[in-house]
Amino acid sequence: MAGAIACAGGVAWMVGRAGERQPVLAVVHPVAAGAVIEARDVGVVRLGVDDATQVVPAGQREAVVGRRAVVPLVAGELLALGHVGDSAEFPPDGQALVVVGVEPGMLPAGLAAGQRVAVVPGTLPDGRAADEGEAEAPDPVLGVVNAVRQPQSASGKGAVTVLMDAGAVRRAAQLADPRIAVLSDSVKRVS
């Protein structure tokens, strides 16, 4: 027997054997919070799922496509119904989204939504390059990438939208010629 149909409250679902793989939706391309989810942004993976209420079955693709991401969606994550809605309730309380303009050629290769980053000064307010350990250099601002826009031309700037603590917004705005540094998950503090 491959599985049984169970019904409660007028809702039917498939109850499978332990270890049975079921098709569910996963994020294929990063989607910024508030952006509309397109068909190309989601794909199907087959997984053994213990709690199917936490993921979207592949057959419910139409319940996701055309709706908005209420949180940033990162490529590779399983899609949950709580990730989609009519409007984003984002950023969360105490956090802010800040757009950082980045000069051409200064975006780290492969930069994508969901990566932990430090926004650091490229130059000091007087135009000098910031030296490592220099007392005048502003502290870096830590955050998580929400979206990346590549420069539209060779002379234009790219834009990185970073989710950060609301208390760090003013400090981020004061960084002259900001640079983006990608952090590993093991980095807890930047000096």
Tab-separated table of N, CA and C in Angstrom, residues 12-161:
chain	number	residue	atom	x	y	z
A	12	ALA	N	-8.834	16.634	2.800
A	12	ALA	CA	-8.209	15.331	2.583
A	12	ALA	C	-6.713	15.526	2.371
A	13	TRP	N	-5.926	14.593	2.856
A	13	TRP	CA	-4.494	14.629	2.608
A	13	TRP	C	-3.974	13.207	2.529
A	14	MET	N	-2.825	13.068	1.962
A	14	MET	CA	-2.223	11.761	1.770
A	14	MET	C	-1.360	11.415	2.969
A	15	VAL	N	-1.584	10.269	3.538
A	15	VAL	CA	-0.762	9.784	4.636
A	15	VAL	C	0.102	8.674	4.068
A	16	GLY	N	1.380	8.933	3.968
A	16	GLY	CA	2.288	7.975	3.355
A	16	GLY	C	3.029	7.152	4.380
A	17	ARG	N	3.717	6.149	3.886
A	17	ARG	CA	4.550	5.336	4.761
A	17	ARG	C	5.781	6.126	5.166
A	18	ALA	N	6.362	5.770	6.277
A	18	ALA	CA	7.588	6.422	6.740
A	18	ALA	C	8.659	6.288	5.668
A	19	GLY	N	9.362	7.356	5.393
A	19	GLY	CA	10.437	7.349	4.415
A	19	GLY	C	9.986	7.594	2.991
A	20	GLU	N	8.670	7.660	2.738
A	20	GLU	CA	8.178	7.900	1.391
A	20	GLU	C	8.496	9.333	0.972
A	21	ARG	N	8.971	9.506	-0.238
A	21	ARG	CA	9.322	10.840	-0.745
A	21	ARG	C	8.109	11.468	-1.409
A	22	GLN	N	7.898	12.765	-1.105
A	22	GLN	CA	6.776	13.489	-1.675
A	22	GLN	C	7.283	14.718	-2.405
A	23	PRO	N	6.634	15.094	-3.531
A	23	PRO	CA	7.062	16.300	-4.252
A	23	PRO	C	6.586	17.553	-3.510
A	24	VAL	N	7.529	18.437	-3.216
A	24	VAL	CA	7.233	19.705	-2.539
A	24	VAL	C	7.933	20.833	-3.292
A	25	LEU	N	7.506	22.079	-3.016
A	25	LEU	CA	8.094	23.231	-3.687
A	25	LEU	C	9.312	23.752	-2.933
A	26	ALA	N	10.329	24.130	-3.701
A	26	ALA	CA	11.541	24.730	-3.149
A	26	ALA	C	11.844	25.993	-3.948
A	27	VAL	N	12.552	26.906	-3.333
A	27	VAL	CA	12.937	28.154	-3.982
A	27	VAL	C	14.125	27.873	-4.904
A	28	VAL	N	14.024	28.311	-6.163
A	28	VAL	CA	15.085	28.107	-7.145
A	28	VAL	C	15.908	29.382	-7.308
A	29	HIS	N	15.248	30.534	-7.311
A	29	HIS	CA	15.914	31.835	-7.429
A	29	HIS	C	15.564	32.682	-6.217
A	30	PRO	N	16.509	33.447	-5.677
A	30	PRO	CA	16.202	34.316	-4.533
A	30	PRO	C	15.071	35.287	-4.876
A	31	VAL	N	14.197	35.540	-3.903
A	31	VAL	CA	13.092	36.476	-4.067
A	31	VAL	C	13.121	37.428	-2.873
A	32	ALA	N	13.173	38.719	-3.133
A	32	ALA	CA	13.193	39.718	-2.062
A	32	ALA	C	11.824	39.785	-1.394
A	33	ALA	N	11.811	40.107	-0.118
A	33	ALA	CA	10.549	40.295	0.598
A	33	ALA	C	9.741	41.372	-0.108
A	34	GLY	N	8.470	41.099	-0.341
A	34	GLY	CA	7.592	42.044	-1.013
A	34	GLY	C	7.506	41.834	-2.508
A	35	ALA	N	8.441	41.082	-3.095
A	35	ALA	CA	8.426	40.835	-4.539
A	35	ALA	C	7.418	39.737	-4.876
A	36	VAL	N	6.880	39.792	-6.082
A	36	VAL	CA	5.945	38.774	-6.553
A	36	VAL	C	6.733	37.521	-6.925
A	37	ILE	N	6.252	36.378	-6.479
A	37	ILE	CA	6.896	35.097	-6.784
A	37	ILE	C	6.459	34.671	-8.173
A	38	GLU	N	7.420	34.422	-9.045
A	38	GLU	CA	7.147	34.000	-10.416
A	38	GLU	C	7.340	32.501	-10.539
A	39	ALA	N	6.769	31.914	-11.590
A	39	ALA	CA	6.858	30.460	-11.803
A	39	ALA	C	8.309	29.995	-11.837
A	40	ARG	N	9.202	30.802	-12.415
A	40	ARG	CA	10.615	30.410	-12.526
A	40	ARG	C	11.329	30.412	-11.170
A	41	ASP	N	10.717	31.029	-10.151
A	41	ASP	CA	11.353	31.143	-8.836
A	41	ASP	C	11.203	29.888	-7.983
A	42	VAL	N	10.296	28.990	-8.367
A	42	VAL	CA	10.065	27.783	-7.570
A	42	VAL	C	10.227	26.538	-8.425
A	43	GLY	N	10.667	25.478	-7.796
A	43	GLY	CA	10.834	24.188	-8.461
A	43	GLY	C	10.341	23.087	-7.550
A	44	VAL	N	10.389	21.873	-8.046
A	44	VAL	CA	9.892	20.717	-7.297
A	44	VAL	C	11.073	19.853	-6.859
A	45	VAL	N	11.045	19.456	-5.589
A	45	VAL	CA	12.007	18.485	-5.063
A	45	VAL	C	11.206	17.378	-4.403
A	46	ARG	N	11.791	16.209	-4.330
A	46	ARG	CA	11.120	15.074	-3.680
A	46	ARG	C	11.855	14.795	-2.368
A	47	LEU	N	11.098	14.884	-1.281
A	47	LEU	CA	11.686	14.700	0.037
A	47	LEU	C	10.817	13.813	0.902
A	48	GLY	N	11.447	13.152	1.853
A	48	GLY	CA	10.704	12.486	2.913
A	48	GLY	C	10.375	13.552	3.940
A	49	VAL	N	9.104	13.857	4.113
A	49	VAL	CA	8.683	14.951	4.977
A	49	VAL	C	7.893	14.400	6.145
A	50	ASP	N	8.353	14.696	7.372
A	50	ASP	CA	7.635	14.254	8.570
A	50	ASP	C	6.392	15.089	8.811
A	51	ASP	N	6.492	16.400	8.616
A	51	ASP	CA	5.371	17.298	8.891
A	51	ASP	C	5.043	18.066	7.617
A	52	ALA	N	4.151	17.515	6.817
A	52	ALA	CA	3.809	18.103	5.524
A	52	ALA	C	3.094	19.438	5.653
A	53	THR	N	2.656	19.815	6.849
A	53	THR	CA	2.000	21.117	7.010
A	53	THR	C	3.003	22.248	6.960
A	54	GLN	N	4.293	21.948	7.046
A	54	GLN	CA	5.323	22.986	7.064
A	54	GLN	C	5.844	23.324	5.675
A	55	VAL	N	5.479	22.557	4.654
A	55	VAL	CA	5.952	22.790	3.298
A	55	VAL	C	4.763	22.844	2.338
A	56	VAL	N	5.011	23.353	1.127
A	56	VAL	CA	3.952	23.449	0.122
A	56	VAL	C	4.082	22.264	-0.834
A	57	PRO	N	3.054	21.421	-0.912
A	57	PRO	CA	3.096	20.316	-1.877
A	57	PRO	C	3.200	20.857	-3.303
A	58	ALA	N	3.868	20.110	-4.168
A	58	ALA	CA	4.069	20.551	-5.551
A	58	ALA	C	2.752	20.826	-6.261
A	59	GLY	N	1.699	20.131	-5.911
A	59	GLY	CA	0.400	20.321	-6.537
A	59	GLY	C	-0.262	21.645	-6.185
A	60	GLN	N	0.297	22.390	-5.229
A	60	GLN	CA	-0.279	23.677	-4.831
A	60	GLN	C	0.537	24.860	-5.359
A	61	ARG	N	1.240	24.654	-6.448
A	61	ARG	CA	2.068	25.700	-7.053
A	61	ARG	C	1.262	26.973	-7.324
A	62	GLU	N	-0.005	26.827	-7.791
A	62	GLU	CA	-0.836	28.002	-8.110
A	62	GLU	C	-1.167	28.825	-6.870
A	63	ALA	N	-1.055	28.248	-5.678
A	63	ALA	CA	-1.304	28.992	-4.438
A	63	ALA	C	-0.119	29.883	-4.074
A	64	VAL	N	0.993	29.704	-4.763
A	64	VAL	CA	2.223	30.443	-4.465
A	64	VAL	C	2.574	31.436	-5.565
A	65	VAL	N	2.559	30.978	-6.813
A	65	VAL	CA	2.949	31.811	-7.953
A	65	VAL	C	1.966	32.976	-8.099
A	66	GLY	N	2.518	34.175	-8.226
A	66	GLY	CA	1.699	35.377	-8.359
A	66	GLY	C	1.429	36.072	-7.036
A	67	ARG	N	1.821	35.445	-5.930
A	67	ARG	CA	1.670	36.076	-4.614
A	67	ARG	C	3.002	36.682	-4.200
A	68	ARG	N	2.989	37.438	-3.123
A	68	ARG	CA	4.207	38.130	-2.668
A	68	ARG	C	4.942	37.310	-1.610
A	69	ALA	N	6.263	37.413	-1.641
A	69	ALA	CA	7.087	36.827	-0.587
A	69	ALA	C	6.974	37.748	0.626
A	70	VAL	N	6.601	37.206	1.772
A	70	VAL	CA	6.475	38.047	2.969
A	70	VAL	C	7.793	38.128	3.732
A	71	VAL	N	8.732	37.279	3.367
A	71	VAL	CA	10.092	37.288	3.913
A	71	VAL	C	11.037	37.058	2.744
A	72	PRO	N	12.313	37.373	2.880
A	72	PRO	CA	13.244	37.057	1.786
A	72	PRO	C	13.311	35.545	1.589
A	73	LEU	N	13.271	35.110	0.352
A	73	LEU	CA	13.374	33.689	0.034
A	73	LEU	C	14.741	33.419	-0.567
A	74	VAL	N	15.408	32.402	-0.058
A	74	VAL	CA	16.768	32.074	-0.466
A	74	VAL	C	16.739	30.799	-1.299
A	75	ALA	N	17.491	30.785	-2.388
A	75	ALA	CA	17.570	29.597	-3.241
A	75	ALA	C	17.958	28.379	-2.420
A	76	GLY	N	17.217	27.290	-2.620
A	76	GLY	CA	17.502	26.043	-1.928
A	76	GLY	C	16.603	25.764	-0.739
A	77	GLU	N	15.910	26.794	-0.233
A	77	GLU	CA	15.045	26.537	0.920
A	77	GLU	C	13.699	25.979	0.474
A	78	LEU	N	13.099	25.170	1.353
A	78	LEU	CA	11.764	24.655	1.081
A	78	LEU	C	10.762	25.770	1.297
A	79	LEU	N	9.740	25.813	0.468
A	79	LEU	CA	8.733	26.862	0.547
A	79	LEU	C	7.630	26.453	1.520
A	80	ALA	N	7.242	27.378	2.385
A	80	ALA	CA	6.149	27.158	3.332
A	80	ALA	C	5.052	28.170	3.021
A	81	LEU	N	3.803	27.815	3.308
A	81	LEU	CA	2.703	28.746	3.042
A	81	LEU	C	2.885	30.047	3.805
A	82	GLY	N	3.540	30.029	4.950
A	82	GLY	CA	3.804	31.241	5.717
A	82	GLY	C	4.772	32.194	5.044
A	83	HIS	N	5.457	31.731	3.987
A	83	HIS	CA	6.397	32.575	3.252
A	83	HIS	C	5.711	33.471	2.229
A	84	VAL	N	4.432	33.194	1.933
A	84	VAL	CA	3.730	33.944	0.892
A	84	VAL	C	2.491	34.622	1.459
A	85	GLY	N	2.096	35.719	0.819
A	85	GLY	CA	0.914	36.448	1.252
A	85	GLY	C	0.580	37.541	0.264
A	86	ASP	N	-0.261	38.458	0.686
A	86	ASP	CA	-0.663	39.554	-0.189
A	86	ASP	C	0.237	40.774	-0.021
A	87	SER	N	0.901	40.870	1.126
A	87	SER	CA	1.839	41.962	1.353
A	87	SER	C	2.907	41.481	2.329
A	88	ALA	N	4.067	42.086	2.211
A	88	ALA	CA	5.171	41.697	3.090
A	88	ALA	C	5.059	42.412	4.425
A	89	GLU	N	5.188	41.672	5.479
A	89	GLU	CA	5.274	42.249	6.820
A	89	GLU	C	6.752	42.252	7.182
A	90	PHE	N	7.468	43.022	6.407
A	90	PHE	CA	8.912	42.976	6.461
A	90	PHE	C	9.430	44.380	6.237
A	91	PRO	N	10.393	44.864	6.904
A	91	PRO	CA	11.272	44.181	7.845
A	91	PRO	C	10.607	43.984	9.204
A	92	PRO	N	11.120	43.032	9.980
A	92	PRO	CA	10.572	42.798	11.316
A	92	PRO	C	10.847	43.981	12.242
A	93	ASP	N	10.104	44.055	13.336
A	93	ASP	CA	10.318	45.109	14.335
A	93	ASP	C	11.786	45.151	14.756
A	94	GLY	N	12.321	46.371	14.858
A	94	GLY	CA	13.700	46.557	15.307
A	94	GLY	C	14.730	46.405	14.204
A	95	GLN	N	14.269	46.165	12.971
A	95	GLN	CA	15.191	46.007	11.860
A	95	GLN	C	14.790	46.963	10.744
A	96	ALA	N	15.700	47.186	9.814
A	96	ALA	CA	15.453	48.099	8.705
A	96	ALA	C	16.137	47.569	7.453
A	97	LEU	N	15.565	47.924	6.303
A	97	LEU	CA	16.196	47.627	5.022
A	97	LEU	C	16.928	48.874	4.551
A	98	VAL	N	18.201	48.733	4.220
A	98	VAL	CA	19.015	49.850	3.770
A	98	VAL	C	19.618	49.487	2.417
A	99	VAL	N	19.486	50.377	1.449
A	99	VAL	CA	20.078	50.165	0.133
A	99	VAL	C	21.471	50.785	0.133
A	100	VAL	N	22.457	49.988	-0.215
A	100	VAL	CA	23.848	50.427	-0.267
A	100	VAL	C	24.270	50.483	-1.733
A	101	GLY	N	24.640	51.680	-2.213
A	101	GLY	CA	25.144	51.835	-3.583
A	101	GLY	C	26.580	51.362	-3.644
A	102	VAL	N	26.878	50.520	-4.622
A	102	VAL	CA	28.210	49.939	-4.731
A	102	VAL	C	28.764	50.212	-6.130
A	103	GLU	N	29.992	50.705	-6.180
A	103	GLU	CA	30.651	51.023	-7.451
A	103	GLU	C	30.806	49.768	-8.313
A	104	PRO	N	30.827	49.937	-9.651
A	104	PRO	CA	31.021	48.790	-10.542
A	104	PRO	C	32.288	48.031	-10.171
A	105	GLY	N	32.220	46.737	-10.246
A	105	GLY	CA	33.374	45.896	-9.933
A	105	GLY	C	33.598	45.674	-8.449
A	106	MET	N	32.791	46.300	-7.592
A	106	MET	CA	32.997	46.161	-6.147
A	106	MET	C	31.979	45.221	-5.499
A	107	LEU	N	31.075	44.627	-6.282
A	107	LEU	CA	30.141	43.644	-5.735
A	107	LEU	C	30.861	42.303	-5.646
A	108	PRO	N	30.849	41.650	-4.474
A	108	PRO	CA	31.482	40.337	-4.383
A	108	PRO	C	30.831	39.350	-5.355
A	109	ALA	N	31.644	38.522	-5.970
A	109	ALA	CA	31.138	37.529	-6.922
A	109	ALA	C	30.133	36.609	-6.233
A	110	GLY	N	29.026	36.373	-6.890
A	110	GLY	CA	28.020	35.449	-6.370
A	110	GLY	C	27.188	35.985	-5.224
A	111	LEU	N	27.273	37.274	-4.924
A	111	LEU	CA	26.503	37.844	-3.826
A	111	LEU	C	25.019	37.603	-4.074
A	112	ALA	N	24.316	37.073	-3.054
A	112	ALA	CA	22.902	36.726	-3.227
A	112	ALA	C	22.143	36.927	-1.927
A	113	ALA	N	20.838	36.990	-2.052
A	113	ALA	CA	19.955	37.132	-0.891
A	113	ALA	C	20.242	36.025	0.121
A	114	GLY	N	20.200	36.408	1.388
A	114	GLY	CA	20.407	35.444	2.473
A	114	GLY	C	21.825	35.388	3.007
A	115	GLN	N	22.779	35.993	2.307
A	115	GLN	CA	24.167	35.950	2.777
A	115	GLN	C	24.396	36.996	3.865
A	116	ARG	N	25.186	36.625	4.872
A	116	ARG	CA	25.582	37.556	5.926
A	116	ARG	C	26.706	38.423	5.398
A	117	VAL	N	26.597	39.736	5.636
A	117	VAL	CA	27.595	40.670	5.126
A	117	VAL	C	27.957	41.709	6.176
A	118	ALA	N	29.084	42.369	5.924
A	118	ALA	CA	29.481	43.557	6.678
A	118	ALA	C	29.566	44.683	5.667
A	119	VAL	N	28.943	45.817	5.997
A	119	VAL	CA	29.072	47.017	5.173
A	119	VAL	C	30.198	47.816	5.818
A	120	VAL	N	31.263	48.041	5.049
A	120	VAL	CA	32.466	48.680	5.589
A	120	VAL	C	32.783	49.935	4.786
A	121	PRO	N	33.496	50.888	5.412
A	121	PRO	CA	33.847	52.099	4.663
A	121	PRO	C	34.960	51.815	3.664
A	122	GLY	N	34.835	52.398	2.473
A	122	GLY	CA	35.906	52.299	1.482
A	122	GLY	C	36.872	53.454	1.653
A	123	THR	N	36.347	54.624	2.044
A	123	THR	CA	37.181	55.796	2.311
A	123	THR	C	36.659	56.472	3.570
A	124	LEU	N	37.506	57.287	4.156
A	124	LEU	CA	37.110	58.067	5.325
A	124	LEU	C	36.435	59.353	4.855
A	125	PRO	N	35.742	60.057	5.744
A	125	PRO	CA	35.072	61.295	5.331
A	125	PRO	C	35.992	62.298	4.642
A	126	ASP	N	37.303	62.267	4.955
A	126	ASP	CA	38.225	63.217	4.320
A	126	ASP	C	38.761	62.702	2.983
A	127	GLY	N	38.261	61.537	2.524
A	127	GLY	CA	38.641	61.018	1.222
A	127	GLY	C	39.791	60.029	1.234
A	128	ARG	N	40.476	59.876	2.381
A	128	ARG	CA	41.566	58.908	2.467
A	128	ARG	C	41.000	57.498	2.563
A	129	ALA	N	41.769	56.529	2.052
A	129	ALA	CA	41.370	55.134	2.185
A	129	ALA	C	41.474	54.729	3.654
A	130	ALA	N	40.501	53.954	4.108
A	130	ALA	CA	40.511	53.487	5.501
A	130	ALA	C	41.549	52.387	5.658
A	131	ASP	N	42.483	52.577	6.595
A	131	ASP	CA	43.483	51.560	6.893
A	131	ASP	C	42.938	50.654	7.981
A	132	GLU	N	43.322	49.383	7.919
A	132	GLU	CA	42.860	48.436	8.917
A	132	GLU	C	43.317	48.874	10.307
A	133	GLY	N	42.396	48.900	11.242
A	133	GLY	CA	42.717	49.254	12.617
A	133	GLY	C	42.796	50.743	12.876
A	134	GLU	N	42.539	51.579	11.882
A	134	GLU	CA	42.607	53.020	12.063
A	134	GLU	C	41.490	53.486	12.992
A	135	ALA	N	41.844	54.304	13.983
A	135	ALA	CA	40.886	54.736	14.996
A	135	ALA	C	39.735	55.546	14.401
A	136	GLU	N	39.977	56.307	13.337
A	136	GLU	CA	38.940	57.149	12.743
A	136	GLU	C	37.920	56.359	11.919
A	137	ALA	N	38.284	55.160	11.511
A	137	ALA	CA	37.409	54.384	10.639
A	137	ALA	C	36.136	53.989	11.372
A	138	PRO	N	34.963	54.257	10.771
A	138	PRO	CA	33.701	53.860	11.402
A	138	PRO	C	33.601	52.340	11.502
A	139	ASP	N	32.863	51.881	12.497
A	139	ASP	CA	32.649	50.446	12.668
A	139	ASP	C	31.844	49.894	11.502
A	140	PRO	N	32.131	48.656	11.086
A	140	PRO	CA	31.322	48.038	10.048
A	140	PRO	C	29.896	47.812	10.557
A	141	VAL	N	28.964	47.668	9.644
A	141	VAL	CA	27.579	47.383	9.980
A	141	VAL	C	27.265	45.990	9.460
A	142	LEU	N	26.794	45.117	10.339
A	142	LEU	CA	26.477	43.748	9.952
A	142	LEU	C	25.029	43.638	9.523
A	143	GLY	N	24.766	42.739	8.584
A	143	GLY	CA	23.400	42.531	8.142
A	143	GLY	C	23.294	41.308	7.253
A	144	VAL	N	22.109	41.144	6.667
A	144	VAL	CA	21.825	40.028	5.770
A	144	VAL	C	21.314	40.612	4.452
A	145	VAL	N	21.829	40.119	3.341
A	145	VAL	CA	21.424	40.608	2.024
A	145	VAL	C	19.974	40.222	1.753
A	146	ASN	N	19.173	41.209	1.362
A	146	ASN	CA	17.784	40.967	0.977
A	146	ASN	C	17.663	40.910	-0.544
A	147	ALA	N	18.407	41.748	-1.255
A	147	ALA	CA	18.350	41.769	-2.720
A	147	ALA	C	19.632	42.378	-3.274
A	148	VAL	N	19.959	42.009	-4.513
A	148	VAL	CA	21.147	42.524	-5.194
A	148	VAL	C	20.724	42.977	-6.589
A	149	ARG	N	21.112	44.185	-6.950
A	149	ARG	CA	20.869	44.687	-8.309
A	149	ARG	C	22.220	45.047	-8.902
A	150	GLN	N	22.553	44.401	-10.000
A	150	GLN	CA	23.813	44.665	-10.693
A	150	GLN	C	23.750	46.038	-11.354
A	151	PRO	N	24.904	46.690	-11.583
A	151	PRO	CA	24.904	47.974	-12.291
A	151	PRO	C	24.266	47.818	-13.670
A	152	GLN	N	23.484	48.826	-14.086
A	152	GLN	CA	22.817	48.785	-15.389
A	152	GLN	C	23.758	49.175	-16.529
A	153	SER	N	24.869	49.839	-16.179
A	153	SER	CA	25.857	50.219	-17.190
A	153	SER	C	27.237	50.159	-16.548
A	154	ALA	N	28.277	50.263	-17.377
A	154	ALA	CA	29.647	50.196	-16.865
A	154	ALA	C	29.956	51.341	-15.910
A	155	SER	N	29.247	52.459	-16.041
A	155	SER	CA	29.523	53.599	-15.173
A	155	SER	C	28.515	53.740	-14.029
A	156	GLY	N	27.492	52.902	-14.015
A	156	GLY	CA	26.465	52.999	-12.970
A	156	GLY	C	26.833	52.216	-11.728
A	157	LYS	N	26.114	52.483	-10.651
A	157	LYS	CA	26.332	51.763	-9.405
A	157	LYS	C	25.375	50.578	-9.301
A	158	GLY	N	25.810	49.558	-8.593
A	158	GLY	CA	24.941	48.455	-8.236
A	158	GLY	C	24.286	48.799	-6.907
A	159	ALA	N	23.323	48.013	-6.500
A	159	ALA	CA	22.645	48.261	-5.228
A	159	ALA	C	22.475	46.954	-4.484
A	160	VAL	N	22.804	46.982	-3.200
A	160	VAL	CA	22.617	45.834	-2.334
A	160	VAL	C	21.676	46.281	-1.219
A	161	THR	N	20.537	45.612	-1.099
A	161	THR	CA	19.600	45.913	-0.021
A	161	THR	C	19.946	45.005	1.146
